[in-house]
Amino acid sequence: MDFNDDYVMTIDGKAVVGAATIDVVNPATGEPFAVAPDCSKEQLDEAVAAARTAFDGWRRTPIAERQAMVAKAADLLAAHADELARLFTREQGRPVDGARQEIEGAAVWMKAVAQMEPPVHVSEDSDAQFIETRYVPLGVVCAIAPWNFPVNLAMWKVAPALVAGNTMVLKPSPFTPLCTLKIGQLFDEVFPAGVFNVVSGGDGLGPMMTAHPGFAKISFTGSTATGKRVMESAARDLKRLTLELGGNDASIVLPDVDLDAVAQTIFMAAFYNTAQICVATKRLYVHEDVYDGLRDRLAAIAAAVKVGDGAEQGTVLGPIQNRRQYDRVMALLEDARAGGLTLIQGAAVPEGAGYFVPVTIVDNPPEDSRVVQEEAFGPILPMLKFSDVDDVIARANASEYGLGGAVWSADTDKAVAVARRLDTGTVWVNQFINLRPDTPFAGRKNSGFGVENGMEGLLEYMAPQAVYVAK
Ligand code: NAD
């Protein structure tokens, strides 16, 4: 496939130009550098119709063949990791090494999912009757992805949905459509026409999709506010739903921790991908005995870290991905400054039109400040002191979110005991953001609805069918 600057949608096995176009901006420069198709209502109808037509053949394709095609698509993704990584950096902002890791990681993920198979349960096999429950696909899946991990989070949906026997229309974020559009073309070499469609467009396209009656299920990753709108829209046709939404993860650092051993990892847990990770550490609770020591170590790392254009050698943290998010992060920073909070800022950031924000640690702000209560999704980390474990667990859990969290301690048992008391779907002990395709990932409260990954994640793309046979 040609990695030129022409970006097309994939609809019914054909390359389709948009009815109109949207600009795609490089966040390191603030300048548009490409245009992506803006899908019209008619084009969306064509994509959904193609996916519905393809569904019958695809669901009857033996699962081993579907798995083999998903694995082959993963190989193609990995084979084009270099070209995709360069494009990823231009549209998303992350340094090229991290971009390549995401693409290669997505390929590994798909291959693992391609080995999964839904169970068959036999509840009775007697002289009187035979009863079995098997899992069947749902129909056409509407997949909507965000801009922070645009390839990975899309492939988390593509692989299980297609292995399960569904067909799909995938929409990337308007801020990061390009890699996904190229992947649509790449995968078109593997899947029958209509099985995997990719459309792109502006802010109007997501609501148009969630309201479309042709979809059986919506799998959405994005913000909590949008997730609630998606759920409302899905209610009209009782579409099945998976929502992976925002988080405000707490990390709890117990007093026995070896600060030199953990400081760098905690820094990255908070700031990797310029803190634009749903499960980043967004509130750092540190025991008062080690608070100053950790704060000073994190401040030293922040002072040395290179923030800049991800295409430049040595850059560790890129820009904020888009102008809208940059404005939101700057407003939060301004609010913290206006409230008289103590800000410790890291290395200077490039001047100019790029969306750069210096790494910022907020030194022990009040629990009710916006910077603690809201998901920043940018490099502003509130550090908070605690002295009592029960109290810090209560503070960690007093959040509208319940996505992830972490506990740091030299005593693993003690840390695990604290971890189990956090009201979140995932908790890490002395590590961060280690996720696996065979392990369920699910947010509680305002962080989500449903599950991705693991057998539970695969079954979200299927419905049980119980068959009762009289003998
Ligand atoms: P967003 O909600 O603005 O957009 C996500 C996607 O939804 C985009 O493709 C967008 O075009 C589309 N969209 C926007 N309005 C829509 C509507 N009314 N109906 C249907 N689709 C619509 O989110 P974002 O800013 O791209 O992503 C950042 C957020 O995503 C953060 O809150 C982050 O925590 C969350 N996130 C969650 C996870 C997770 O797995 N839980 C992973 C990554 C990001």
Short mmCIF file of C-alpha atoms and ligand atoms in Angstrom, two decimals:
data_model
loop_
_atom_site.label_atom_id
_atom_site.label_comp_id
_atom_site.label_asym_id
_atom_site.label_seq_id
_atom_site.Cartn_x
_atom_site.Cartn_y
_atom_site.Cartn_z
CA MET A 1 0.00 0.00 0.00
CA ASP A 2 1.12 3.52 -0.77
CA PHE A 3 1.90 5.71 2.23
CA ASN A 4 1.27 8.91 0.30
CA ASP A 5 -0.66 11.92 1.61
CA ASP A 6 -3.99 10.81 0.15
CA TYR A 7 -6.34 9.70 2.87
CA VAL A 8 -9.47 7.80 1.95
CA MET A 9 -12.19 5.96 3.79
CA THR A 10 -12.73 2.24 3.33
CA ILE A 11 -16.37 1.45 2.56
CA ASP A 12 -17.48 -1.92 1.18
CA GLY A 13 -13.94 -2.78 0.14
CA LYS A 14 -13.50 0.42 -1.83
CA ALA A 15 -11.36 3.51 -1.27
CA VAL A 16 -13.79 6.41 -0.90
CA VAL A 17 -12.98 10.12 -0.86
CA GLY A 18 -15.04 12.28 1.47
CA ALA A 19 -18.01 14.37 0.46
CA ALA A 20 -15.97 17.16 2.08
CA THR A 21 -12.70 17.27 4.04
CA ILE A 22 -11.47 18.12 7.53
CA ASP A 23 -8.04 19.56 8.33
CA VAL A 24 -5.60 17.50 10.38
CA VAL A 25 -3.22 19.58 12.50
CA ASN A 26 0.29 18.67 13.69
CA PRO A 27 0.07 19.52 17.41
CA ALA A 28 3.81 20.28 17.56
CA THR A 29 3.39 23.15 15.09
CA GLY A 30 -0.29 24.02 15.37
CA GLU A 31 -0.40 23.87 11.55
CA PRO A 32 -2.66 21.72 9.34
CA PHE A 33 -0.58 19.26 7.31
CA ALA A 34 -3.16 16.95 5.74
CA VAL A 35 -6.84 16.64 5.03
CA ALA A 36 -9.06 13.69 5.90
CA PRO A 37 -12.44 12.77 4.42
CA ASP A 38 -15.58 14.14 6.05
CA CYS A 39 -18.10 11.33 5.73
CA SER A 40 -21.61 12.37 4.62
CA LYS A 41 -24.85 10.83 5.86
CA GLU A 42 -25.19 8.98 2.52
CA GLN A 43 -21.67 7.58 2.81
CA LEU A 44 -22.34 6.42 6.36
CA ASP A 45 -25.54 4.74 5.14
CA GLU A 46 -23.47 2.96 2.47
CA ALA A 47 -20.94 1.79 5.05
CA VAL A 48 -23.62 0.45 7.39
CA ALA A 49 -25.49 -1.20 4.52
CA ALA A 50 -22.27 -2.85 3.30
CA ALA A 51 -21.50 -4.10 6.81
CA ARG A 52 -25.02 -5.47 7.18
CA THR A 53 -24.78 -7.29 3.85
CA ALA A 54 -21.36 -8.70 4.74
CA PHE A 55 -22.53 -9.86 8.17
CA ASP A 56 -24.33 -12.98 6.98
CA GLY A 57 -21.30 -14.41 5.20
CA TRP A 58 -18.88 -13.35 7.90
CA ARG A 59 -20.84 -14.85 10.81
CA ARG A 60 -20.96 -18.16 8.89
CA THR A 61 -17.23 -18.08 8.13
CA PRO A 62 -15.65 -20.61 10.52
CA ILE A 63 -14.13 -18.91 13.55
CA ALA A 64 -10.72 -20.41 12.72
CA GLU A 65 -10.78 -18.51 9.41
CA ARG A 66 -11.87 -15.29 11.08
CA GLN A 67 -9.09 -15.69 13.65
CA ALA A 68 -6.56 -16.32 10.86
CA MET A 69 -7.64 -13.16 9.04
CA VAL A 70 -7.38 -11.05 12.20
CA ALA A 71 -3.88 -12.49 12.77
CA LYS A 72 -2.94 -11.70 9.16
CA ALA A 73 -4.21 -8.13 9.59
CA ALA A 74 -2.02 -7.88 12.70
CA ASP A 75 1.00 -8.97 10.65
CA LEU A 76 0.28 -6.26 8.09
CA LEU A 77 0.02 -3.68 10.87
CA ALA A 78 3.37 -4.76 12.32
CA ALA A 79 4.96 -4.82 8.86
CA HIS A 80 4.02 -1.15 8.36
CA ALA A 81 4.93 0.01 11.88
CA ASP A 82 7.68 2.37 10.67
CA GLU A 83 5.57 4.31 8.16
CA LEU A 84 2.62 4.38 10.53
CA ALA A 85 4.77 5.54 13.46
CA ARG A 86 6.06 8.56 11.52
CA LEU A 87 2.51 9.47 10.53
CA PHE A 88 1.33 8.84 14.11
CA THR A 89 3.85 11.34 15.48
CA ARG A 90 2.73 14.02 13.02
CA GLU A 91 -0.94 13.67 13.82
CA GLN A 92 -0.83 12.65 17.49
CA GLY A 93 2.36 14.30 18.76
CA ARG A 94 3.94 11.39 20.64
CA PRO A 95 7.67 10.72 20.01
CA VAL A 96 8.30 8.16 17.27
CA ASP A 97 9.57 5.36 19.54
CA GLY A 98 6.40 5.49 21.62
CA ALA A 99 4.31 5.69 18.46
CA ARG A 100 5.99 2.55 17.09
CA GLN A 101 5.45 0.78 20.42
CA GLU A 102 1.75 1.50 20.20
CA ILE A 103 1.46 0.13 16.67
CA GLU A 104 3.54 -2.98 17.36
CA GLY A 105 1.70 -3.46 20.65
CA ALA A 106 -1.65 -3.27 18.86
CA ALA A 107 -0.47 -6.00 16.46
CA VAL A 108 0.59 -8.25 19.35
CA TRP A 109 -2.77 -7.57 20.99
CA MET A 110 -4.71 -8.55 17.87
CA LYS A 111 -2.76 -11.78 17.55
CA ALA A 112 -3.56 -12.72 21.14
CA VAL A 113 -7.26 -11.97 20.64
CA ALA A 114 -7.13 -14.03 17.44
CA GLN A 115 -6.45 -17.07 19.64
CA MET A 116 -9.55 -16.57 21.73
CA GLU A 117 -12.68 -18.59 21.30
CA PRO A 118 -16.03 -18.21 23.07
CA PRO A 119 -17.05 -21.07 25.36
CA VAL A 120 -19.95 -23.47 24.88
CA HIS A 121 -21.80 -24.44 28.08
CA VAL A 122 -23.78 -27.65 28.34
CA SER A 123 -26.25 -27.38 31.23
CA GLU A 124 -27.92 -30.73 30.69
CA ASP A 125 -27.22 -33.80 28.60
CA SER A 126 -29.67 -36.42 29.89
CA ASP A 127 -32.00 -39.01 28.39
CA ALA A 128 -34.70 -36.33 28.41
CA GLN A 129 -32.95 -33.37 26.85
CA PHE A 130 -29.80 -31.64 25.75
CA ILE A 131 -29.30 -27.97 26.61
CA GLU A 132 -26.38 -25.92 25.40
CA THR A 133 -25.56 -22.23 25.41
CA ARG A 134 -23.29 -20.88 22.75
CA TYR A 135 -22.37 -17.34 21.87
CA VAL A 136 -23.34 -15.70 18.60
CA PRO A 137 -22.31 -12.38 17.05
CA LEU A 138 -24.55 -9.32 17.31
CA GLY A 139 -24.46 -7.71 13.87
CA VAL A 140 -22.78 -4.46 12.82
CA VAL A 141 -20.61 -2.80 15.48
CA CYS A 142 -20.15 0.97 15.60
CA ALA A 143 -16.65 1.59 16.98
CA ILE A 144 -15.65 5.10 18.07
CA ALA A 145 -12.08 5.82 19.19
CA PRO A 146 -10.34 8.74 20.93
CA TRP A 147 -7.10 10.56 20.02
CA ASN A 148 -4.81 9.63 22.91
CA PHE A 149 -4.05 6.01 21.85
CA PRO A 150 -5.76 6.11 18.48
CA VAL A 151 -4.43 2.83 17.04
CA ASN A 152 -4.32 0.68 20.14
CA LEU A 153 -7.76 1.58 21.44
CA ALA A 154 -9.30 1.06 18.00
CA MET A 155 -7.68 -2.39 17.66
CA TRP A 156 -9.01 -3.33 21.12
CA LYS A 157 -12.40 -3.17 19.41
CA VAL A 158 -11.58 -4.43 15.92
CA ALA A 159 -9.99 -7.73 16.96
CA PRO A 160 -12.68 -9.10 19.33
CA ALA A 161 -15.59 -7.76 17.27
CA LEU A 162 -14.37 -9.45 14.07
CA VAL A 163 -13.22 -12.68 15.74
CA ALA A 164 -16.69 -12.89 17.29
CA GLY A 165 -18.24 -12.71 13.81
CA ASN A 166 -19.52 -9.14 13.72
CA THR A 167 -18.82 -6.64 11.00
CA MET A 168 -17.80 -3.07 11.79
CA VAL A 169 -17.76 0.59 10.93
CA LEU A 170 -14.86 2.27 12.77
CA LYS A 171 -14.55 6.01 13.31
CA PRO A 172 -11.30 7.56 14.58
CA SER A 173 -11.21 10.90 16.39
CA PRO A 174 -11.33 13.93 14.05
CA PHE A 175 -7.99 14.92 15.64
CA THR A 176 -6.19 11.66 14.71
CA PRO A 177 -7.86 10.05 11.70
CA LEU A 178 -4.86 9.40 9.44
CA CYS A 179 -3.25 6.20 10.79
CA THR A 180 -6.69 4.62 11.13
CA LEU A 181 -7.58 5.49 7.53
CA LYS A 182 -4.33 3.88 6.32
CA ILE A 183 -5.06 0.83 8.48
CA GLY A 184 -8.50 0.61 6.84
CA GLN A 185 -6.80 0.33 3.46
CA LEU A 186 -4.22 -2.15 4.76
CA PHE A 187 -6.84 -4.44 6.27
CA ASP A 188 -8.92 -4.27 3.12
CA GLU A 189 -6.33 -6.66 1.63
CA VAL A 190 -7.38 -9.22 4.25
CA PHE A 191 -11.09 -8.98 5.04
CA PRO A 192 -13.99 -9.56 2.63
CA ALA A 193 -15.62 -6.34 1.35
CA GLY A 194 -17.92 -4.75 3.92
CA VAL A 195 -16.57 -6.61 6.95
CA PHE A 196 -14.31 -3.77 8.14
CA ASN A 197 -15.20 -0.21 7.14
CA VAL A 198 -13.43 2.96 8.25
CA VAL A 199 -15.06 6.39 8.05
CA SER A 200 -13.78 9.76 9.26
CA GLY A 201 -15.33 13.14 9.80
CA GLY A 202 -15.92 16.10 12.04
CA ASP A 203 -17.91 16.51 15.24
CA GLY A 204 -21.20 15.65 13.55
CA LEU A 205 -20.24 12.12 12.53
CA GLY A 206 -20.18 10.45 15.98
CA PRO A 207 -23.78 11.41 16.87
CA MET A 208 -24.89 10.43 13.36
CA MET A 209 -23.40 6.99 13.93
CA THR A 210 -24.76 6.37 17.42
CA ALA A 211 -28.27 7.32 16.20
CA HIS A 212 -28.04 5.04 13.14
CA PRO A 213 -30.56 2.20 13.41
CA GLY A 214 -28.34 -0.19 11.42
CA PHE A 215 -25.91 -0.77 14.28
CA ALA A 216 -26.45 -3.57 16.81
CA LYS A 217 -23.77 -2.37 19.21
CA ILE A 218 -21.68 0.68 20.01
CA SER A 219 -18.21 0.32 21.43
CA PHE A 220 -17.01 3.75 22.50
CA THR A 221 -13.82 5.02 24.11
CA GLY A 222 -13.66 8.68 25.04
CA SER A 223 -14.71 11.18 27.64
CA THR A 224 -17.40 10.62 30.26
CA ALA A 225 -19.47 13.55 29.00
CA THR A 226 -19.58 12.14 25.48
CA GLY A 227 -20.12 8.61 26.81
CA LYS A 228 -23.32 9.75 28.51
CA ARG A 229 -24.56 11.24 25.23
CA VAL A 230 -23.71 7.97 23.46
CA MET A 231 -25.70 6.01 26.04
CA GLU A 232 -28.73 8.26 25.59
CA SER A 233 -28.54 7.87 21.85
CA ALA A 234 -28.14 4.07 22.08
CA ALA A 235 -31.23 3.81 24.27
CA ARG A 236 -33.52 4.58 21.35
CA ASP A 237 -32.86 1.20 19.71
CA LEU A 238 -31.54 -0.57 22.84
CA LYS A 239 -28.19 -0.93 21.11
CA ARG A 240 -25.67 -2.97 23.09
CA LEU A 241 -23.03 -0.75 24.62
CA THR A 242 -19.46 -0.75 25.85
CA LEU A 243 -18.20 2.56 27.22
CA GLU A 244 -14.58 3.10 28.22
CA LEU A 245 -14.53 6.59 29.69
CA GLY A 246 -12.46 8.97 31.78
CA GLY A 247 -10.59 8.42 34.99
CA ASN A 248 -8.97 10.29 37.86
CA ASP A 249 -6.69 7.56 39.13
CA ALA A 250 -5.14 7.80 42.57
CA SER A 251 -1.65 6.49 43.28
CA ILE A 252 -0.92 5.84 46.95
CA VAL A 253 2.69 5.88 48.11
CA LEU A 254 3.21 4.17 51.48
CA PRO A 255 5.99 5.35 53.83
CA ASP A 256 8.26 2.29 53.47
CA VAL A 257 8.86 2.87 49.77
CA ASP A 258 12.36 3.11 48.26
CA LEU A 259 12.08 6.54 46.69
CA ASP A 260 15.07 6.20 44.37
CA ALA A 261 13.69 2.95 43.03
CA VAL A 262 10.19 4.23 42.27
CA ALA A 263 10.48 7.95 41.41
CA GLN A 264 11.12 7.51 37.67
CA THR A 265 8.31 4.96 37.29
CA ILE A 266 5.86 7.13 39.20
CA PHE A 267 6.87 10.11 37.02
CA MET A 268 6.05 8.13 33.88
CA ALA A 269 2.82 6.78 35.41
CA ALA A 270 1.71 10.40 35.65
CA PHE A 271 3.25 12.00 32.55
CA TYR A 272 3.80 9.39 29.79
CA ASN A 273 2.06 10.46 26.56
CA THR A 274 2.02 13.96 28.07
CA ALA A 275 -0.39 12.63 30.73
CA GLN A 276 -3.04 11.88 28.11
CA ILE A 277 -3.80 8.37 29.33
CA CYS A 278 -7.12 7.29 30.79
CA VAL A 279 -5.28 5.29 33.48
CA ALA A 280 -2.48 7.78 34.17
CA THR A 281 -1.85 8.65 37.80
CA LYS A 282 -3.87 11.85 38.14
CA ARG A 283 -3.81 12.25 41.95
CA LEU A 284 -0.63 11.28 43.77
CA TYR A 285 -1.20 10.62 47.50
CA VAL A 286 2.10 10.38 49.35
CA HIS A 287 2.66 9.54 53.01
CA GLU A 288 3.89 12.60 54.91
CA ASP A 289 7.15 10.84 55.89
CA VAL A 290 8.26 10.53 52.27
CA TYR A 291 6.35 13.42 50.70
CA ASP A 292 9.20 15.93 50.45
CA GLY A 293 11.65 13.32 49.22
CA LEU A 294 9.38 12.17 46.41
CA ARG A 295 8.36 15.71 45.46
CA ASP A 296 11.99 16.77 45.12
CA ARG A 297 12.88 13.72 43.04
CA LEU A 298 9.89 14.24 40.71
CA ALA A 299 10.75 17.93 40.38
CA ALA A 300 14.32 17.01 39.39
CA ILE A 301 13.06 14.58 36.72
CA ALA A 302 10.62 17.23 35.44
CA ALA A 303 13.45 19.76 35.19
CA ALA A 304 15.51 17.40 33.02
CA VAL A 305 12.82 15.91 30.76
CA LYS A 306 12.79 17.06 27.14
CA VAL A 307 9.39 18.32 26.02
CA GLY A 308 9.15 19.05 22.32
CA ASP A 309 8.27 17.92 18.82
CA GLY A 310 7.98 14.14 18.86
CA ALA A 311 9.78 14.01 15.51
CA GLU A 312 12.98 15.40 17.14
CA GLN A 313 15.59 13.03 18.57
CA GLY A 314 15.59 12.86 22.35
CA THR A 315 12.07 14.17 22.92
CA VAL A 316 10.43 12.35 25.80
CA LEU A 317 7.10 14.18 26.02
CA GLY A 318 5.29 15.67 23.03
CA PRO A 319 2.64 18.39 22.88
CA ILE A 320 -0.95 18.17 24.03
CA GLN A 321 -2.72 16.49 21.15
CA ASN A 322 -5.17 19.19 20.11
CA ARG A 323 -6.11 22.81 20.63
CA ARG A 324 -9.35 22.05 22.46
CA GLN A 325 -7.55 19.92 25.03
CA TYR A 326 -4.69 22.44 25.28
CA ASP A 327 -7.15 25.22 26.13
CA ARG A 328 -8.78 22.98 28.76
CA VAL A 329 -5.43 22.15 30.39
CA MET A 330 -4.30 25.79 30.33
CA ALA A 331 -7.59 26.84 31.98
CA LEU A 332 -7.02 24.31 34.75
CA LEU A 333 -3.47 25.60 35.22
CA GLU A 334 -4.76 29.18 35.36
CA ASP A 335 -7.36 28.17 37.96
CA ALA A 336 -4.64 26.60 40.11
CA ARG A 337 -2.47 29.72 39.79
CA ALA A 338 -5.38 32.05 40.56
CA GLY A 339 -6.22 29.94 43.63
CA GLY A 340 -2.72 30.56 44.99
CA LEU A 341 -1.62 26.92 44.71
CA THR A 342 2.10 26.16 44.65
CA LEU A 343 3.20 25.03 41.20
CA ILE A 344 6.52 23.33 40.53
CA GLN A 345 7.23 23.45 36.81
CA GLY A 346 9.71 21.43 34.80
CA ALA A 347 11.87 22.22 31.78
CA ALA A 348 10.94 25.04 29.43
CA VAL A 349 8.82 24.07 26.46
CA PRO A 350 9.27 25.17 22.81
CA GLU A 351 7.80 28.55 21.97
CA GLY A 352 5.51 29.03 19.00
CA ALA A 353 2.15 27.73 17.93
CA GLY A 354 2.59 24.12 19.14
CA TYR A 355 0.39 22.94 22.02
CA PHE A 356 3.13 22.58 24.63
CA VAL A 357 2.53 22.66 28.37
CA PRO A 358 5.38 22.38 30.89
CA VAL A 359 5.32 19.42 33.26
CA THR A 360 3.65 20.79 36.40
CA ILE A 361 3.46 19.38 39.91
CA VAL A 362 0.95 21.02 42.25
CA ASP A 363 2.36 20.93 45.77
CA ASN A 364 -0.25 19.63 48.25
CA PRO A 365 -3.36 21.47 47.02
CA PRO A 366 -6.65 21.28 48.96
CA GLU A 367 -8.62 18.09 48.28
CA ASP A 368 -11.53 20.08 46.84
CA SER A 369 -9.50 22.09 44.31
CA ARG A 370 -10.38 21.59 40.64
CA VAL A 371 -6.94 20.24 39.87
CA VAL A 372 -7.62 17.34 42.26
CA GLN A 373 -11.29 16.74 41.49
CA GLU A 374 -11.19 16.98 37.69
CA GLU A 375 -9.47 14.76 35.13
CA ALA A 376 -6.75 17.05 33.75
CA PHE A 377 -5.72 14.82 30.82
CA GLY A 378 -2.61 16.96 30.61
CA PRO A 379 0.70 17.29 32.49
CA ILE A 380 -0.59 18.76 35.78
CA LEU A 381 -0.14 16.40 38.70
CA PRO A 382 -1.52 17.22 42.15
CA MET A 383 0.61 15.69 44.96
CA LEU A 384 -1.26 15.32 48.23
CA LYS A 385 -0.08 14.41 51.73
CA PHE A 386 -1.64 11.74 53.91
CA SER A 387 -0.85 10.25 57.30
CA ASP A 388 -3.53 7.58 57.78
CA VAL A 389 -4.18 4.66 55.40
CA ASP A 390 -7.95 4.49 56.00
CA ASP A 391 -8.20 8.21 55.35
CA VAL A 392 -6.25 8.04 52.09
CA ILE A 393 -8.32 5.11 50.81
CA ALA A 394 -11.49 7.11 51.53
CA ARG A 395 -10.04 10.13 49.67
CA ALA A 396 -8.97 7.98 46.73
CA ASN A 397 -12.44 6.43 46.50
CA ALA A 398 -14.29 9.74 46.88
CA SER A 399 -14.26 10.25 43.13
CA GLU A 400 -16.93 10.11 40.45
CA TYR A 401 -14.50 7.87 38.54
CA GLY A 402 -13.42 4.26 39.12
CA LEU A 403 -11.00 3.33 36.35
CA GLY A 404 -7.55 2.47 37.75
CA GLY A 405 -5.16 3.17 40.59
CA ALA A 406 -1.81 2.17 42.03
CA VAL A 407 -0.15 1.44 45.36
CA TRP A 408 3.59 1.71 46.02
CA SER A 409 5.28 -0.03 48.95
CA ALA A 410 8.26 -2.22 49.83
CA ASP A 411 5.79 -4.59 51.48
CA THR A 412 3.82 -6.27 48.68
CA ASP A 413 1.19 -7.84 50.95
CA LYS A 414 0.46 -4.53 52.61
CA ALA A 415 0.18 -2.84 49.22
CA VAL A 416 -2.13 -5.53 47.84
CA ALA A 417 -4.39 -5.14 50.90
CA VAL A 418 -4.71 -1.42 50.13
CA ALA A 419 -5.14 -2.08 46.39
CA ARG A 420 -8.10 -4.38 47.03
CA ARG A 421 -9.91 -1.60 48.86
CA LEU A 422 -9.84 0.78 45.87
CA ASP A 423 -13.17 1.06 43.99
CA THR A 424 -11.65 0.72 40.54
CA GLY A 425 -11.61 -1.84 37.74
CA THR A 426 -7.80 -2.12 37.65
CA VAL A 427 -5.12 -1.56 40.31
CA TRP A 428 -1.35 -1.81 39.94
CA VAL A 429 1.06 -2.62 42.74
CA ASN A 430 4.60 -1.26 42.28
CA GLN A 431 4.12 -0.97 38.52
CA PHE A 432 2.04 1.05 36.10
CA ILE A 433 -0.17 0.64 33.06
CA ASN A 434 0.56 -2.99 32.48
CA LEU A 435 -2.45 -4.22 30.52
CA ARG A 436 -2.98 -7.57 28.80
CA PRO A 437 -5.35 -8.83 26.10
CA ASP A 438 -6.44 -11.78 28.26
CA THR A 439 -7.32 -9.69 31.33
CA PRO A 440 -10.55 -7.70 31.63
CA PHE A 441 -10.36 -3.92 31.65
CA ALA A 442 -13.46 -2.22 33.01
CA GLY A 443 -14.28 1.11 34.55
CA ARG A 444 -16.71 1.58 37.41
CA LYS A 445 -18.93 4.57 38.19
CA ASN A 446 -18.43 7.35 35.62
CA SER A 447 -15.43 5.55 34.11
CA GLY A 448 -17.44 3.14 32.09
CA PHE A 449 -20.00 0.55 31.36
CA GLY A 450 -19.04 -2.93 30.23
CA VAL A 451 -15.68 -4.57 29.72
CA GLU A 452 -12.89 -4.62 27.16
CA ASN A 453 -10.31 -7.41 26.85
CA GLY A 454 -10.26 -10.89 28.31
CA MET A 455 -13.03 -13.41 27.66
CA GLU A 456 -15.51 -10.93 29.16
CA GLY A 457 -14.42 -8.41 26.53
CA LEU A 458 -14.89 -10.90 23.68
CA LEU A 459 -18.34 -11.86 24.95
CA GLU A 460 -19.39 -8.19 24.92
CA TYR A 461 -19.49 -8.60 21.13
CA MET A 462 -21.73 -11.68 21.37
CA ALA A 463 -25.09 -12.76 22.73
CA PRO A 464 -25.82 -16.07 24.45
CA GLN A 465 -28.14 -18.42 22.60
CA ALA A 466 -29.56 -21.28 24.63
CA VAL A 467 -30.73 -24.27 22.59
CA TYR A 468 -33.08 -26.78 24.32
CA VAL A 469 -33.35 -30.11 22.49
CA ALA A 470 -35.89 -32.73 23.60
CA LYS A 471 -34.61 -36.26 23.12
P1 NAD B 1 -14.23 12.59 23.27
O1 NAD B 1 -15.34 12.04 24.08
O2 NAD B 1 -14.17 14.03 23.00
O3 NAD B 1 -14.20 11.88 21.84
C1 NAD B 1 -14.10 10.49 21.69
C2 NAD B 1 -14.69 10.10 20.35
O4 NAD B 1 -16.09 10.35 20.36
C3 NAD B 1 -14.14 10.86 19.16
O5 NAD B 1 -14.02 9.96 18.07
C4 NAD B 1 -15.23 11.88 18.90
O6 NAD B 1 -15.27 12.31 17.55
C5 NAD B 1 -16.48 11.10 19.23
N1 NAD B 1 -17.64 11.90 19.60
C6 NAD B 1 -17.68 13.17 20.06
N2 NAD B 1 -18.94 13.53 20.35
C7 NAD B 1 -19.72 12.45 20.08
C8 NAD B 1 -21.12 12.18 20.22
N3 NAD B 1 -21.98 13.09 20.69
N4 NAD B 1 -21.56 10.97 19.87
C9 NAD B 1 -20.71 10.01 19.43
N5 NAD B 1 -19.39 10.22 19.28
C10 NAD B 1 -18.90 11.41 19.61
O7 NAD B 1 -12.92 12.06 24.00
P2 NAD B 1 -11.43 12.41 23.64
O8 NAD B 1 -11.19 13.83 24.06
O9 NAD B 1 -11.12 11.98 22.24
O10 NAD B 1 -10.64 11.43 24.60
C11 NAD B 1 -10.22 11.79 25.87
C12 NAD B 1 -11.07 11.13 26.92
O11 NAD B 1 -11.14 9.72 26.69
C13 NAD B 1 -10.54 11.26 28.33
O12 NAD B 1 -11.58 11.52 29.24
C14 NAD B 1 -9.96 9.89 28.64
O13 NAD B 1 -9.88 9.56 30.00
C15 NAD B 1 -10.89 9.01 27.90
N6 NAD B 1 -10.27 7.74 27.58
C16 NAD B 1 -10.73 6.61 28.18
C17 NAD B 1 -10.13 5.40 27.94
C18 NAD B 1 -10.62 4.15 28.60
O14 NAD B 1 -10.32 3.08 28.11
N7 NAD B 1 -11.36 4.22 29.67
C19 NAD B 1 -9.07 5.32 27.07
C20 NAD B 1 -8.62 6.48 26.46
C21 NAD B 1 -9.25 7.69 26.72
#
